[in-house]
Coordinates of C-alpha atoms in Angstrom, one line a residue:
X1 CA 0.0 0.0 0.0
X2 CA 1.5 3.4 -1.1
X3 CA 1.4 6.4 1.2
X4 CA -0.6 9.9 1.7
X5 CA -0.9 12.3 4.0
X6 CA -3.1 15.2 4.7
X7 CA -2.7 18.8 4.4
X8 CA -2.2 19.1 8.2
X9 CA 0.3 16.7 8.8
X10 CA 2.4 17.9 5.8
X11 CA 2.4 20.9 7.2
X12 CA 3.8 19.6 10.5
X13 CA 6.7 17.3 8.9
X14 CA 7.7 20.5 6.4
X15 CA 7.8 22.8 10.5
X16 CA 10.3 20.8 11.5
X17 CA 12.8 22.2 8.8
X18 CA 11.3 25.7 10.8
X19 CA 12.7 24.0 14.7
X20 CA 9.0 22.6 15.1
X21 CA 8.5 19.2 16.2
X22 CA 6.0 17.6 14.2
X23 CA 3.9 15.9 17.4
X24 CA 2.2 12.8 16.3
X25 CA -1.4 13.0 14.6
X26 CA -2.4 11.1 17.9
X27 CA -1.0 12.2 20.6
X28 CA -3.9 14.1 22.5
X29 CA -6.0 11.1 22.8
X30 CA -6.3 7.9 24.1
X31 CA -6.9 6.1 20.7
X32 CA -6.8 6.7 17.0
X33 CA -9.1 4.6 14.5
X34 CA -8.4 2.7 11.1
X35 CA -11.4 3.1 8.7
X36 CA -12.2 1.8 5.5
X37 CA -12.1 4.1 1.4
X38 CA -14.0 3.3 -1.9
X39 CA -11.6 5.9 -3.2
X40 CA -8.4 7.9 -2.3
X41 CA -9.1 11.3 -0.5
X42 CA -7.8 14.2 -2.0
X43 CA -4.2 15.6 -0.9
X44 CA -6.1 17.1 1.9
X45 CA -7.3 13.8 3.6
X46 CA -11.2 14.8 3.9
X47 CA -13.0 11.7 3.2
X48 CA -16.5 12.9 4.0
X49 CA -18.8 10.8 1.0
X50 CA -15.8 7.8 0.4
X51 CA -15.6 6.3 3.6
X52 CA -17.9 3.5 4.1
X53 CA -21.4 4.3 5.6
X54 CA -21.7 3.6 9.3
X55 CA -25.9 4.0 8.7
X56 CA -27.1 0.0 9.5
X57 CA -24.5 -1.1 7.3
X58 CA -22.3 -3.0 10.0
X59 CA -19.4 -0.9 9.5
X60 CA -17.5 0.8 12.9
X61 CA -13.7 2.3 12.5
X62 CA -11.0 0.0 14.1
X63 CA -10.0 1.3 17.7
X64 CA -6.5 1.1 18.4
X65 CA -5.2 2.4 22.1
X66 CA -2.4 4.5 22.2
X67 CA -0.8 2.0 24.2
X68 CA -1.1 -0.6 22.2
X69 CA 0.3 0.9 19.4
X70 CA 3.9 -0.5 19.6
X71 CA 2.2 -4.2 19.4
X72 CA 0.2 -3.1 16.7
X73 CA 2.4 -1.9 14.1
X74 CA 5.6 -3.3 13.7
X75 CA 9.0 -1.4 13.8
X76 CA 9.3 0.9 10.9
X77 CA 12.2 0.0 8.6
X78 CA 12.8 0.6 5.0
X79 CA 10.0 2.9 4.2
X80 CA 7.3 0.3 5.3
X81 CA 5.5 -1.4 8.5
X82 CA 2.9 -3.9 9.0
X83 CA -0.1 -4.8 10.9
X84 CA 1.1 -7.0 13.9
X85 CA -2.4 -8.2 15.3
X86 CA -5.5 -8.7 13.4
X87 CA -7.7 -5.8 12.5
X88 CA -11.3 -6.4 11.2
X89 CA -14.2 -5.1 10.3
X90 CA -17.9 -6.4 10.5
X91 CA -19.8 -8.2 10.5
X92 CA -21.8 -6.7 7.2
X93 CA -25.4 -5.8 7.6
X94 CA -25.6 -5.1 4.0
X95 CA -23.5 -5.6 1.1
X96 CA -20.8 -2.7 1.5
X97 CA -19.2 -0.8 -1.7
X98 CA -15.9 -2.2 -2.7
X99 CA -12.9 -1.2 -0.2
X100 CA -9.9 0.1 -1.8
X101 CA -8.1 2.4 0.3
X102 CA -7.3 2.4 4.3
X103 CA -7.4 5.5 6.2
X104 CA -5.7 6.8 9.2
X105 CA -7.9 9.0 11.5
X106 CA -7.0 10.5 14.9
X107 CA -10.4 9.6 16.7
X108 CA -14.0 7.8 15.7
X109 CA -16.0 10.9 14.3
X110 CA -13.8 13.2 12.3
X111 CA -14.3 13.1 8.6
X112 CA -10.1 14.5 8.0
X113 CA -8.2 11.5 7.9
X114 CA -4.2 12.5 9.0
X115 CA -2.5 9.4 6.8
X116 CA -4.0 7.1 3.5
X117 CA -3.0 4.2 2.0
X118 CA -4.6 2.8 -1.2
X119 CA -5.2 -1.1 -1.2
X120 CA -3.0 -3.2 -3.7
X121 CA -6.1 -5.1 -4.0
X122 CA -9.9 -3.9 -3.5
X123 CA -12.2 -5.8 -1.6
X124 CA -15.7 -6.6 -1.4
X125 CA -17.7 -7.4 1.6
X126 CA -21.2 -8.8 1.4
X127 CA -23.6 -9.4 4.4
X128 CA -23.1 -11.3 7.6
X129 CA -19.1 -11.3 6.1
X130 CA -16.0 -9.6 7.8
X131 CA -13.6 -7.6 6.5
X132 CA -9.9 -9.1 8.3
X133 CA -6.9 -8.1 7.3
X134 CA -4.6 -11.1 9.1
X135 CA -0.7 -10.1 10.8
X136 CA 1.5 -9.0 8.2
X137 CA -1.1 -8.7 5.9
X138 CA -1.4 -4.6 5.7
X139 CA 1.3 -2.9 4.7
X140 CA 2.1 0.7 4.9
X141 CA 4.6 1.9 2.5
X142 CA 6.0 5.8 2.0
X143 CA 6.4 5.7 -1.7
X144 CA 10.5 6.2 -3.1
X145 CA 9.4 9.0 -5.3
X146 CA 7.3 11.2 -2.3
X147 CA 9.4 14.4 -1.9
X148 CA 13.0 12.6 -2.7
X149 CA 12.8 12.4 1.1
X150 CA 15.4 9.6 2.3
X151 CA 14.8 6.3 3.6
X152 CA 16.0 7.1 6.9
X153 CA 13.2 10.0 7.2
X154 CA 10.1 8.2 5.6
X155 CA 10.9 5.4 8.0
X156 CA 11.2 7.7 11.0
X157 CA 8.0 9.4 9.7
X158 CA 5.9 6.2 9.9
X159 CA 7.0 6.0 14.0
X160 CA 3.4 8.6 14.3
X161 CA 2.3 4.9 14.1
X162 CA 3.9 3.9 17.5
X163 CA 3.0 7.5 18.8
X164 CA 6.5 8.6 18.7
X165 CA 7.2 12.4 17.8
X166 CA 9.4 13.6 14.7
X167 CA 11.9 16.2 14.4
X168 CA 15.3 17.0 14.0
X169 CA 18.5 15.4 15.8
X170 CA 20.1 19.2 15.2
X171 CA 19.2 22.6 15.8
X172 CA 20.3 23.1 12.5
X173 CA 20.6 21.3 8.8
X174 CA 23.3 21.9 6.0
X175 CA 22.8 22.6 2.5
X176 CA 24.9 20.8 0.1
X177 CA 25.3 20.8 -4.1
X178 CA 25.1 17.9 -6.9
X179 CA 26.4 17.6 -10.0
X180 CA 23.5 15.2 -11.0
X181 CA 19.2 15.2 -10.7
X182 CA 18.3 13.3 -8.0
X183 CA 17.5 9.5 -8.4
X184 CA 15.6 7.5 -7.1
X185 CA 17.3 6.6 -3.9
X186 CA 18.1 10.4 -3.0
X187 CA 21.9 10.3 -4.8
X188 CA 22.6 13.6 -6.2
X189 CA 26.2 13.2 -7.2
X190 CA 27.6 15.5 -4.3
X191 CA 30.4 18.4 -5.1
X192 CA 33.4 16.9 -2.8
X193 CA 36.9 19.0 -2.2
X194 CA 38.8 17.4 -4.9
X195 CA 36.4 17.6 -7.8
X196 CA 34.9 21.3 -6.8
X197 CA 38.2 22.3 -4.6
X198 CA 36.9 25.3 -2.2
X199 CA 33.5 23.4 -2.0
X200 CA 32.0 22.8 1.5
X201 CA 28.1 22.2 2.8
X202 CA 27.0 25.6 4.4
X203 CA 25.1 25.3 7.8
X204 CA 21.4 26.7 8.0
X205 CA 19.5 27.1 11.0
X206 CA 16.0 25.0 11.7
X207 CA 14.7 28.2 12.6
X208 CA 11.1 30.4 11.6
X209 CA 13.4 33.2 9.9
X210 CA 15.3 30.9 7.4
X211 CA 11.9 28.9 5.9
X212 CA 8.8 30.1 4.1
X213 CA 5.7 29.3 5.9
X214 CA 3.9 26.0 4.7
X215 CA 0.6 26.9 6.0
X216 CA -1.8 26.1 3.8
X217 CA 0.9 24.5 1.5
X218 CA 2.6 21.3 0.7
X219 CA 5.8 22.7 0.3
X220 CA 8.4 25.1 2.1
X221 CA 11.5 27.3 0.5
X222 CA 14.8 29.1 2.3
X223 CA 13.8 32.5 3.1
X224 CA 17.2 33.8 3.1
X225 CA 20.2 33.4 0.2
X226 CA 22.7 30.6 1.1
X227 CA 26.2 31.5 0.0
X228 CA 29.0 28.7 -0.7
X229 CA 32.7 29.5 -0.4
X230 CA 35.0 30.7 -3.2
X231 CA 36.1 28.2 -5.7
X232 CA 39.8 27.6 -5.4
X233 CA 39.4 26.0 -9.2
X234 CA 36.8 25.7 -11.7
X235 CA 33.8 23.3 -10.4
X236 CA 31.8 21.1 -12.5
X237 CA 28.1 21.8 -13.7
X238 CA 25.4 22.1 -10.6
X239 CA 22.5 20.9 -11.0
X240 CA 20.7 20.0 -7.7
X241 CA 20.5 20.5 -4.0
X242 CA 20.3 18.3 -1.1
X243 CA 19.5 19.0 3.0
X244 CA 21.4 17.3 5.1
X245 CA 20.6 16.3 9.1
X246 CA 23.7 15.0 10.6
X247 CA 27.0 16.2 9.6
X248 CA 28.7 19.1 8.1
X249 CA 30.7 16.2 5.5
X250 CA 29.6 13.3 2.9
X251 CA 32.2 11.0 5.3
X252 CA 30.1 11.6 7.9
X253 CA 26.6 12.1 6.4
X254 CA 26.7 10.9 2.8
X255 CA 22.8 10.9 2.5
X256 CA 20.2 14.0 2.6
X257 CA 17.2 13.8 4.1
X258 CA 15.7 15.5 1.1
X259 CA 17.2 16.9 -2.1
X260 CA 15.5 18.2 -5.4
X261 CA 16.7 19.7 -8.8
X262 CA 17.8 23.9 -8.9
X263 CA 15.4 25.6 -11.3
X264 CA 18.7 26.6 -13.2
X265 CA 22.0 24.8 -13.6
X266 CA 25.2 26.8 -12.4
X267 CA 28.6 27.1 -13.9
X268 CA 31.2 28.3 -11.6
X269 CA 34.6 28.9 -12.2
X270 CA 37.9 29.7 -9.9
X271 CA 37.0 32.6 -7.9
X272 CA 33.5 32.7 -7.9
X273 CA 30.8 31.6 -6.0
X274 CA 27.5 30.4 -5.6
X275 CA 24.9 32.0 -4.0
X276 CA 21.6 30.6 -3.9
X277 CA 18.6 33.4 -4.2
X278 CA 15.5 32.8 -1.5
X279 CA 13.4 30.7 -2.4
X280 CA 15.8 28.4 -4.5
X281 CA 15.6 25.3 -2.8
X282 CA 11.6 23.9 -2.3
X283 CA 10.4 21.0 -0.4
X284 CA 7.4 19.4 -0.9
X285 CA 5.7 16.6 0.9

């Protein structure tokens, strides 16, 4: 099952870049529900009109207590995690519109759904049957080409499922250049000090200053220019950008936690610099 989130809880995981902490979507109650699609929601999760009708059909959203939540789900790794228990559904009353998408909802009434997952396969439930879906058997994966975001942050993203908080191990994240677009696993071909001699990542504070506000956005841009050293020699072409978490060096940190193409390639030759306008770099989720 691929991955969506709603307008709200993109908002929170683009914050973070801003020094937020991007609180799980369920950490004010005691529980948060699983319910049942006939469609995908829009980008903004609202599912009023798709989710199956409660109205003497049989159908109730799947309580799952916060406490529970670590034996519920298994450990996040490589983008995906799993049902651990069974969760079902029914019995049907009626004959219920074919299921193709799960939903994610932080309490029993609300129509806004915080995460959605579309069904590989769609079901169909007729009376006095159940809807189970067995240990192992639902899968929630955060698609490779969401936002170029690493695998180490769409993993750590998917911990809202075990109630666990997100934000950033630093105070602060550091910009680096590529010489190639972005592929699929987040690569971007790096400038290092031999091929691009002067080249280093520049530091950039997770603060509200530095980012645009995502509000009513899925995406968030530096507010200030980023400037890179002097070139000691020429570099080669730049084509892309990546944000990186941990370190100030590929050594230490070889992999951003999100990277994208620059809306124009640069050329930069001994004694010049780069210096990216506001704006330059956008991240989306």
């Amino acid at each position: 099952m691929a991955e969506g989130i709603s307008q709200v809880k993109a908002e929170g995981y683009l914050g973070v870049l801003r020094g937020g902490t991007a609180d799980t979507a369920y950490n004010n109650a005691a529980s948060y529900h699983v319910g049942l699609l006939t469609e995908l929601p829009p980008a903004t999760g609202e599912t009023s009109g798709i989710e199956l009708t409660t109205t003497s059909s049989g159908y109730a959203r799947y309580e799952i207590a916060i406490e529970a939540a670590t034996s519920a789900w298994s450990t996040p790794s490589l983008r995906q995690m799993y049902n651990l228990t069974k969760i079902e559904f029914g019995p049907a009353l009626i004959n219920w519109s074919k299921v193709v998408a799960v939903a994610i909802y932080p309490d029993a009434t609300t129509t806004m759904a915080d995460a959605f997952f579309h069904l590989d396969q769609g079901f169909s439930v007729i009376a006095n049957d159940y809807l189970k879906f067995a240990p192992g058997q639902l899968v929630l994966t955060v698609d490779k080409d969401t936002s170029r975001k690493s695998d180490d942050l769409a993993t750590r993203q998917l911990r809202i499922m075990h109630n666990e908080p997100y934000s950033l191990r630093n105070n602060q994240v550091w910009i680096g250049l590529g010489t190639e677009q972005p592929n699929a696993n987040g690569d971007i071909t790096e400038l290092t000090a031999e091929n691009a001699p002067g080249y280093a990542r520049v530091p950039y504070d997770a603060i509200v200053a530095n980012w645009t506000d995502p509000t009513g956005l899925r995406e968030i841009k530096n507010a200030l220019e980023i400037e890179f050293a002097d070139a000691t020699a020429n570099w080669p072409v730049i084509k892309s950008f990546g944000i990186f978490e941990n370190a100030a060096t590929e050594a230490e940190d070889p992999q951003p936690i999100y990277c994208g193409p620059l809306s124009k390639v640069a050329t930069i030759y001994k004694h010049g610099n780069l210096i990216l306008a506001a704006e330059a770099i956008v991240v989306e989720e």
